[in-house]
Tab-separated table of C-alpha atoms and ligand atoms in Angstrom:
chain	number	residue	atom	x	y	z
A	28	MET	CA	-72.567	184.027	18.047
A	29	LYS	CA	-74.471	186.391	20.229
A	30	GLU	CA	-74.224	186.100	24.007
A	31	ARG	CA	-76.681	183.481	25.169
A	32	ILE	CA	-79.839	184.605	26.974
A	33	PHE	CA	-80.830	181.896	29.499
A	34	LEU	CA	-84.215	180.769	30.727
A	35	SER	CA	-83.146	181.153	34.354
A	36	SER	CA	-79.520	180.875	35.426
A	37	PRO	CA	-77.743	181.278	38.666
A	38	HIS	CA	-77.411	184.978	39.724
A	39	MET	CA	-75.008	185.634	42.532
A	40	GLY	CA	-75.327	188.780	44.675
A	41	GLY	CA	-71.721	189.066	45.880
A	42	ASN	CA	-71.818	187.779	49.483
A	43	GLU	CA	-71.953	184.116	48.378
A	44	ILE	CA	-68.260	183.953	47.552
A	45	LEU	CA	-67.295	185.748	50.833
A	46	ASN	CA	-69.345	183.159	52.849
A	47	VAL	CA	-67.644	180.269	50.868
A	48	GLN	CA	-64.165	181.780	51.585
A	49	ASP	CA	-65.060	182.108	55.220
A	50	ALA	CA	-66.107	178.421	55.318
A	51	PHE	CA	-62.809	177.504	53.629
A	52	LYS	CA	-60.888	179.516	56.107
A	53	LYS	CA	-62.490	177.676	59.003
A	54	ASN	CA	-62.080	174.375	57.103
A	55	TYR	CA	-65.827	173.748	57.352
A	56	ILE	CA	-65.698	171.957	53.948
A	57	ALA	CA	-67.226	168.817	55.462
A	58	PRO	CA	-70.982	168.386	55.500
A	59	LEU	CA	-72.868	170.459	58.039
A	60	GLY	CA	-71.480	173.458	59.855
A	61	GLU	CA	-72.513	176.964	60.761
A	62	TYR	CA	-73.739	177.960	57.297
A	63	VAL	CA	-76.266	175.118	57.233
A	64	ASP	CA	-77.678	176.468	60.578
A	65	LYS	CA	-77.629	179.993	59.252
A	66	LEU	CA	-79.476	179.088	55.998
A	67	GLU	CA	-82.154	177.222	58.006
A	68	GLN	CA	-82.520	180.244	60.288
A	69	LYS	CA	-82.814	182.678	57.349
A	70	VAL	CA	-85.460	180.652	55.603
A	71	LYS	CA	-87.348	180.127	58.816
A	72	GLU	CA	-87.432	183.810	59.487
A	73	TYR	CA	-88.273	184.639	55.884
A	74	VAL	CA	-91.253	182.319	55.506
A	75	HIS	CA	-92.268	182.604	59.169
A	76	ILE	CA	-92.093	178.964	60.196
A	77	GLU	CA	-90.551	177.368	63.282
A	78	ASN	CA	-88.756	174.326	61.854
A	79	ALA	CA	-86.639	173.687	58.814
A	80	VAL	CA	-84.004	171.221	57.661
A	81	ALA	CA	-81.565	171.926	54.806
A	82	LEU	CA	-81.181	169.001	52.408
A	83	ALA	CA	-79.219	167.896	49.386
A	84	THR	CA	-82.091	168.483	46.980
A	85	GLY	CA	-85.731	169.398	46.774
A	86	THR	CA	-86.391	165.873	45.646
A	87	SER	CA	-84.908	164.515	48.838
A	88	ALA	CA	-87.126	166.836	50.850
A	89	LEU	CA	-90.209	165.458	49.097
A	90	HIS	CA	-89.042	161.930	49.681
A	91	LEU	CA	-88.557	162.531	53.394
A	92	ALA	CA	-91.932	164.190	53.681
A	93	LEU	CA	-93.542	161.057	52.294
A	94	LYS	CA	-91.510	158.867	54.708
A	95	LEU	CA	-92.575	161.058	57.627
A	96	LEU	CA	-96.218	160.647	56.596
A	97	ASN	CA	-95.665	156.910	56.679
A	98	VAL	CA	-96.370	156.457	52.987
A	99	LYS	CA	-95.772	152.815	52.189
A	100	LYS	CA	-96.120	150.212	49.444
A	101	ASP	CA	-99.502	150.424	47.664
A	102	ASP	CA	-100.628	153.628	49.467
A	103	ILE	CA	-102.272	156.204	47.168
A	104	VAL	CA	-100.723	159.640	46.923
A	105	PHE	CA	-102.458	162.458	44.861
A	106	CYS	CA	-100.152	164.761	42.918
A	107	SER	CA	-100.557	167.682	40.517
A	108	THR	CA	-100.055	166.351	37.020
A	109	LEU	CA	-98.639	169.558	35.501
A	110	THR	CA	-95.250	169.593	37.101
A	111	PHE	CA	-91.633	168.391	36.903
A	112	SER	CA	-91.174	164.646	37.487
A	113	ALA	CA	-89.404	165.310	40.753
A	114	SER	CA	-92.722	166.072	42.368
A	115	CYS	CA	-93.934	162.456	41.916
A	116	ASN	CA	-90.819	160.349	41.621
A	117	PRO	CA	-90.484	159.972	45.446
A	118	ILE	CA	-93.957	158.369	45.487
A	119	LEU	CA	-92.513	155.564	43.381
A	120	TYR	CA	-89.347	155.410	45.534
A	121	GLU	CA	-91.671	154.103	48.257
A	122	SER	CA	-93.612	151.821	45.849
A	123	ALA	CA	-96.750	153.854	46.530
A	124	ILE	CA	-99.200	154.708	43.837
A	125	PRO	CA	-99.553	158.140	42.332
A	126	VAL	CA	-102.941	159.478	41.204
A	127	PHE	CA	-102.625	162.579	39.050
A	128	ILE	CA	-104.853	165.625	39.396
A	129	ASP	CA	-105.499	168.069	36.525
A	130	SER	CA	-104.943	171.813	36.491
A	131	THR	CA	-107.516	174.529	36.797
A	132	PRO	CA	-107.315	177.129	33.995
A	133	GLU	CA	-107.399	179.824	36.617
A	134	SER	CA	-103.818	179.266	37.906
A	135	PHE	CA	-102.525	176.207	36.055
A	136	ASN	CA	-102.278	174.642	39.473
A	137	MET	CA	-104.209	171.715	40.957
A	138	SER	CA	-107.929	171.860	40.155
A	139	PRO	CA	-110.058	171.810	43.358
A	140	LYS	CA	-112.846	170.358	41.182
A	141	ALA	CA	-110.648	167.480	40.030
A	142	ILE	CA	-109.280	166.633	43.437
A	143	GLU	CA	-112.836	166.559	44.834
A	144	LYS	CA	-113.660	163.894	42.219
A	145	ALA	CA	-110.494	161.969	43.093
A	146	PHE	CA	-111.578	161.831	46.776
A	147	GLN	CA	-114.805	160.210	45.737
A	148	LYS	CA	-112.819	157.186	44.472
A	149	TYR	CA	-109.748	157.079	46.708
A	150	THR	CA	-108.514	157.816	50.188
A	151	PRO	CA	-104.916	158.892	49.766
A	152	LYS	CA	-102.206	158.894	52.414
A	153	ALA	CA	-101.029	162.319	51.290
A	154	VAL	CA	-101.544	165.031	48.622
A	155	ILE	CA	-98.667	166.730	46.869
A	156	VAL	CA	-99.786	170.188	45.687
A	157	VAL	CA	-97.396	171.951	43.369
A	158	ASN	CA	-97.100	175.749	43.213
A	159	LEU	CA	-96.301	176.008	39.554
A	160	TYR	CA	-93.886	178.522	37.985
A	161	GLY	CA	-93.831	180.627	41.164
A	162	GLN	CA	-97.607	180.938	41.819
A	163	SER	CA	-99.422	179.345	44.690
A	164	ALA	CA	-102.244	176.916	44.122
A	165	ASP	CA	-105.660	177.861	45.564
A	166	MET	CA	-104.743	176.431	48.931
A	167	ASP	CA	-107.929	177.259	50.900
A	168	LYS	CA	-110.068	175.232	48.562
A	169	ILE	CA	-107.631	172.325	48.331
A	170	LYS	CA	-107.020	172.373	52.075
A	171	GLU	CA	-110.672	172.336	52.897
A	172	ILE	CA	-111.186	169.206	50.853
A	173	CYS	CA	-108.115	167.541	52.347
A	174	ASP	CA	-108.961	168.528	55.898
A	175	LYS	CA	-112.459	167.149	55.489
A	176	ASN	CA	-110.847	163.830	54.573
A	177	ASN	CA	-108.120	164.057	57.157
A	178	VAL	CA	-105.358	163.873	54.569
A	179	PRO	CA	-102.109	165.900	54.991
A	180	ILE	CA	-100.743	168.175	52.317
A	181	ILE	CA	-97.133	168.384	51.108
A	182	GLU	CA	-96.716	171.748	49.378
A	183	ASP	CA	-94.176	171.415	46.564
A	184	ALA	CA	-92.931	174.993	46.707
A	185	ALA	CA	-89.732	174.172	44.832
A	186	GLU	CA	-90.588	176.941	42.288
A	187	SER	CA	-92.403	179.376	44.619
A	188	LEU	CA	-90.041	180.477	47.393
A	189	GLY	CA	-91.044	184.070	48.256
A	190	ALA	CA	-94.498	183.828	46.776
A	191	THR	CA	-97.546	184.379	48.994
A	192	TYR	CA	-101.054	182.966	49.370
A	193	LYS	CA	-103.318	185.445	51.127
A	194	ASP	CA	-101.189	186.484	54.148
A	195	ARG	CA	-99.104	183.235	54.207
A	196	MET	CA	-95.804	182.382	52.578
A	197	SER	CA	-95.934	179.733	49.920
A	198	GLY	CA	-94.749	176.425	51.349
A	199	THR	CA	-96.085	177.027	54.909
A	200	ILE	CA	-99.698	176.075	54.466
A	201	GLY	CA	-99.479	172.343	54.144
A	202	LYS	CA	-98.215	169.828	56.770
A	203	PHE	CA	-94.862	170.075	54.996
A	204	GLY	CA	-93.393	172.610	52.606
A	205	VAL	CA	-90.515	171.806	50.157
A	206	TYR	CA	-88.139	174.364	48.614
A	207	SER	CA	-85.449	173.792	45.960
A	208	PHE	CA	-82.162	175.616	45.462
A	209	ASN	CA	-81.368	173.847	42.219
A	210	GLY	CA	-79.374	175.899	39.626
A	211	ASN	CA	-82.323	177.336	37.697
A	212	LYS	CA	-84.588	178.130	40.636
A	213	ILE	CA	-85.140	181.737	41.878
A	214	ILE	CA	-82.169	181.340	44.184
A	215	THR	CA	-79.643	178.539	44.224
A	216	THR	CA	-77.044	176.822	46.322
A	217	SER	CA	-75.776	175.079	43.193
A	218	GLY	CA	-77.947	172.160	44.332
A	219	GLY	CA	-80.066	171.907	47.499
A	220	GLY	CA	-83.410	171.817	49.103
A	221	MET	CA	-85.258	172.468	52.345
A	222	LEU	CA	-88.092	170.818	54.196
A	223	VAL	CA	-90.210	172.975	56.489
A	224	SER	CA	-93.043	172.287	58.889
A	225	ASP	CA	-94.847	173.613	61.969
A	226	ASP	CA	-94.233	170.249	63.595
A	227	GLU	CA	-90.913	170.266	65.502
A	228	ASN	CA	-90.800	166.482	65.994
A	229	LEU	CA	-91.267	165.756	62.322
A	230	ILE	CA	-88.397	168.007	61.353
A	231	LYS	CA	-86.242	166.478	64.038
A	232	LYS	CA	-87.072	163.103	62.598
A	233	ALA	CA	-86.215	164.389	59.077
A	234	LYS	CA	-82.734	165.447	60.298
A	235	PHE	CA	-82.306	161.976	61.823
A	236	LEU	CA	-83.314	160.161	58.614
A	237	ALA	CA	-81.197	162.547	56.456
A	238	THR	CA	-78.034	161.669	58.444
A	239	GLN	CA	-78.196	157.915	57.935
A	240	ALA	CA	-80.583	157.370	60.875
A	241	ARG	CA	-77.672	157.299	63.261
A	242	GLU	CA	-78.774	156.828	66.833
A	243	ASN	CA	-77.439	159.039	69.603
A	244	GLU	CA	-74.621	156.702	70.697
A	245	ARG	CA	-70.866	156.964	70.706
A	246	HIS	CA	-70.622	153.987	68.390
A	247	TYR	CA	-72.655	153.764	65.118
A	248	GLU	CA	-75.983	152.371	66.120
A	249	HIS	CA	-78.822	152.034	63.589
A	250	LYS	CA	-82.420	150.952	64.209
A	251	GLU	CA	-83.804	152.329	60.959
A	252	ILE	CA	-82.864	152.782	57.363
A	253	GLY	CA	-81.441	156.243	56.760
A	254	TYR	CA	-80.301	158.476	53.920
A	255	ASN	CA	-77.424	160.716	53.142
A	256	TYR	CA	-79.624	163.710	52.330
A	257	ARG	CA	-78.133	166.710	54.242
A	258	MET	CA	-76.882	169.878	52.576
A	259	SER	CA	-73.129	170.622	52.647
A	260	ASN	CA	-71.815	173.680	54.469
A	261	ILE	CA	-70.255	175.002	51.229
A	262	SER	CA	-73.696	174.874	49.430
A	263	ALA	CA	-75.338	176.501	52.474
A	264	ALA	CA	-72.704	179.302	52.387
A	265	ILE	CA	-73.872	180.118	48.864
A	266	GLY	CA	-77.489	179.960	49.987
A	267	VAL	CA	-76.952	182.370	52.825
A	268	GLY	CA	-75.631	184.901	50.341
A	269	GLN	CA	-78.543	184.202	48.005
A	270	MET	CA	-81.126	184.835	50.685
A	271	ASP	CA	-79.775	188.479	50.878
A	272	VAL	CA	-80.949	189.026	47.221
A	273	LEU	CA	-84.156	186.931	47.106
A	274	GLU	CA	-86.427	189.977	47.331
A	275	GLU	CA	-84.400	191.777	44.633
A	276	ARG	CA	-84.684	188.703	42.331
A	277	ILE	CA	-88.485	188.572	42.830
A	278	ALA	CA	-88.699	192.262	41.831
A	279	GLN	CA	-86.522	191.599	38.758
A	280	LYS	CA	-88.572	188.540	37.751
A	281	LYS	CA	-91.739	190.570	38.112
A	282	ASN	CA	-90.313	193.351	35.942
A	283	ILE	CA	-89.553	190.788	33.243
A	284	PHE	CA	-93.194	189.461	33.428
A	285	ASN	CA	-94.572	193.028	33.285
A	286	LYS	CA	-92.440	193.931	30.275
A	287	TYR	CA	-93.658	190.867	28.368
A	288	GLN	CA	-97.282	191.648	29.341
A	289	GLU	CA	-96.920	195.197	28.113
A	290	GLY	CA	-94.971	194.157	24.985
A	291	PHE	CA	-97.571	191.559	23.860
A	292	LYS	CA	-100.595	193.737	24.623
A	293	GLU	CA	-101.630	194.172	20.988
A	294	ILE	CA	-101.015	190.536	20.054
A	295	LYS	CA	-104.425	189.030	20.699
A	296	ASP	CA	-103.255	185.421	20.302
A	297	ILE	CA	-100.816	185.694	23.239
A	298	ASN	CA	-102.067	185.209	26.800
A	299	MET	CA	-99.827	185.680	29.844
A	300	MET	CA	-100.222	183.028	32.511
A	301	PRO	CA	-103.100	184.157	34.665
A	302	ILE	CA	-102.088	185.836	37.966
A	303	CYS	CA	-104.602	185.127	40.754
A	304	ASP	CA	-105.442	187.926	43.160
A	305	TYR	CA	-105.289	185.689	46.226
A	306	GLY	CA	-101.514	186.087	46.380
A	307	LYS	CA	-98.295	187.435	45.023
A	308	PRO	CA	-96.237	185.138	42.773
A	309	ASN	CA	-92.452	185.164	42.691
A	310	TYR	CA	-92.640	185.239	38.848
A	311	TRP	CA	-90.015	182.423	38.627
A	312	LEU	CA	-90.722	181.940	34.876
A	313	SER	CA	-92.791	184.019	32.551
A	314	ILE	CA	-95.270	181.778	30.806
A	315	ILE	CA	-97.383	182.499	27.785
A	316	THR	CA	-100.073	180.438	26.042
A	317	ILE	CA	-101.023	180.940	22.392
A	318	ASN	CA	-104.605	180.689	21.198
A	319	GLU	CA	-105.135	177.400	19.390
A	320	THR	CA	-106.675	179.232	16.378
A	321	SER	CA	-103.392	180.946	15.753
A	322	ASN	CA	-101.063	179.697	12.974
A	323	VAL	CA	-98.133	180.290	15.382
A	324	LYS	CA	-97.262	177.293	17.569
A	325	PRO	CA	-94.956	177.387	20.618
A	326	ILE	CA	-92.322	175.472	18.742
A	327	ASP	CA	-92.126	178.247	16.119
A	328	ILE	CA	-91.271	180.705	18.784
A	329	ILE	CA	-88.791	178.416	20.527
A	330	LEU	CA	-86.949	177.916	17.202
A	331	GLU	CA	-86.936	181.645	16.317
A	332	LEU	CA	-85.493	182.492	19.683
A	333	GLU	CA	-82.921	179.696	19.431
A	334	LYS	CA	-81.689	181.216	16.185
A	335	GLU	CA	-80.639	184.269	18.215
A	336	ASN	CA	-79.121	182.035	20.971
A	337	ILE	CA	-82.035	182.707	23.326
A	338	GLU	CA	-83.264	179.886	25.526
A	339	SER	CA	-86.949	179.113	25.948
A	340	ARG	CA	-88.743	175.848	26.532
A	341	PRO	CA	-92.037	173.958	26.512
A	342	ILE	CA	-94.255	173.787	29.567
A	343	TRP	CA	-93.796	170.724	31.778
A	344	LYS	CA	-95.309	167.731	30.036
A	345	PRO	CA	-98.128	166.448	32.292
A	346	MET	CA	-97.194	163.384	34.351
A	347	HIS	CA	-100.304	161.381	33.403
A	348	ILE	CA	-99.237	161.292	29.759
A	349	GLN	CA	-95.586	160.417	30.521
A	350	PRO	CA	-94.635	156.922	29.339
A	351	VAL	CA	-93.350	156.033	32.799
A	352	PHE	CA	-96.566	157.184	34.613
A	353	LYS	CA	-99.370	156.689	32.069
A	354	GLN	CA	-100.737	153.525	33.742
A	355	TYR	CA	-101.808	155.508	36.811
A	356	ASP	CA	-105.202	157.041	37.375
A	357	PHE	CA	-105.888	160.653	36.463
A	358	PHE	CA	-108.684	163.048	37.332
A	359	ASN	CA	-109.672	165.609	34.677
A	360	HIS	CA	-110.970	169.121	35.442
A	361	ASN	CA	-113.725	168.708	32.837
A	362	GLU	CA	-114.774	165.191	32.110
A	363	ASN	CA	-114.797	163.917	28.522
A	364	THR	CA	-112.708	166.679	27.085
A	365	ARG	CA	-108.959	167.171	26.666
A	366	SER	CA	-107.506	167.936	30.079
A	367	ILE	CA	-106.531	171.501	31.020
A	368	SER	CA	-102.950	170.434	31.721
A	369	GLU	CA	-102.610	168.935	28.202
A	370	LYS	CA	-104.028	172.076	26.676
A	371	ILE	CA	-101.577	174.158	28.587
A	372	PHE	CA	-98.782	171.835	27.523
A	373	ASP	CA	-99.849	172.069	23.837
A	374	THR	CA	-100.280	175.857	23.751
A	375	GLY	CA	-97.755	177.225	26.252
A	376	LEU	CA	-94.132	178.046	26.584
A	377	CYS	CA	-91.634	179.423	29.127
A	378	LEU	CA	-89.964	182.604	27.962
A	379	PRO	CA	-86.469	183.562	29.104
A	380	SER	CA	-86.800	184.893	32.623
A	381	ASP	CA	-83.185	185.339	33.561
A	382	THR	CA	-82.664	188.121	36.125
A	383	LYS	CA	-79.387	189.011	34.428
A	384	MET	CA	-81.227	190.045	31.298
A	385	THR	CA	-80.813	193.734	30.360
A	386	GLU	CA	-83.789	195.875	29.351
A	387	GLU	CA	-82.471	195.672	25.735
A	388	GLN	CA	-82.420	191.854	25.885
A	389	ILE	CA	-85.992	191.774	27.187
A	390	ALA	CA	-87.017	194.086	24.345
A	391	LEU	CA	-85.210	191.836	21.837
A	392	VAL	CA	-87.153	188.810	23.074
A	393	ILE	CA	-90.419	190.689	22.737
A	394	GLU	CA	-89.446	191.818	19.204
A	395	ILE	CA	-88.651	188.244	18.095
A	396	VAL	CA	-91.848	186.816	19.527
A	397	LYS	CA	-93.957	189.555	17.971
A	398	LYS	CA	-92.303	189.029	14.582
A	399	CYS	CA	-93.466	185.312	14.675
A	400	PHE	CA	-97.079	186.621	14.691
A	401	ASN	CA	-96.648	189.507	12.245
A	402	ASN	CA	-95.101	187.194	9.629
A	403	LYS	CA	-97.962	184.758	9.616
B	514	LIG	C1	-87.015	171.725	40.764
B	514	LIG	C2	-88.229	171.055	41.232
B	514	LIG	C3	-88.200	170.005	42.155
B	514	LIG	C4	-86.942	169.339	42.531
B	514	LIG	O1	-85.991	170.026	43.199
B	514	LIG	P1	-84.513	169.533	43.159
B	514	LIG	O2	-83.816	170.456	44.095
B	514	LIG	O3	-83.998	169.738	41.692
B	514	LIG	O4	-84.395	168.105	43.513
B	514	LIG	C5	-89.409	169.447	42.576
B	514	LIG	N1	-90.583	169.998	42.210
B	514	LIG	C6	-90.662	171.007	41.335
B	514	LIG	C7	-91.983	171.490	40.947
B	514	LIG	C8	-89.456	171.557	40.764
B	514	LIG	O5	-89.578	172.510	39.895
């Protein structure tokens, strides 16, 4: 069997292991320690924000953001429908009610038109805006609508660390930003996340809640329910090394996207995910959609690639058609037609975007995909 080509796998730069060894030497195996502080510092400097807290996962960061915005039972929270379930699961942890918002065809992200309609029916406690596959949503338009209604934004930037929107870093435009360092994200700590905000007090409170809400007393004193949500020093040691190669990874991901774009130029049924000129994506995953009139379906390509031990996968299945969420309300980009998110799900796929791929391997993927079209 040929060596497997992955969708997006961990890619160490070299310093990670040295940092982990250093943490071992100092016996900072226990949670927290200097690498947690260092990782927070590095991310703060990189995205230009004042406050950050390193957490166990991106999901826990989203959960704390909702807690800090006082989201409670039966409160409404708007959320992008085209995303990973982790974006909206924390809404249900708090017994709040998600309302799903369709995508715009322009970026696959939250449709300003659909959220505008949702505001005519509901007043949510918060809005979770996802920056899908490494590209920022059109934040100005969404923020204008949210500001007008006095509703805070949580930016789910789990997939978009390093991307920009106009002159801002993705994840720093909303009241809160959330990053993930899960194994398949652009950089990884093996598992981890971060919550960032301009608001110092809110991040202080997040640290408190993430460490079992232990009061500042010699004995263990608790006035609130807390969580065990902090990142371990060992994970953070990996993350500090990964921050050294983040810019390199973005350049590599962009090269993969550009090679696909060039390679598929003459296949008229293949469209690359649209790239908006309001910012610079981090190109986390290279996404294509296939014209519906084509005989080739995404699954045909997935199966052809799988034969060569190459990993690809469908687009996120929209939340509003998931069995577990389908009873919740949904706002369509264009009324009375199939939603944009469902159309993207039906016609799209994620191509291998692993930064360890060689130029030959990228060329091989292009060749296999093209063959699917030439044989039909
Ligand atoms: C990965 C991901 C998360 C969750 O991050 P974890 O660190 O795996 O908990 C949340 N939202 C989106 C859009 C993601 O892709």
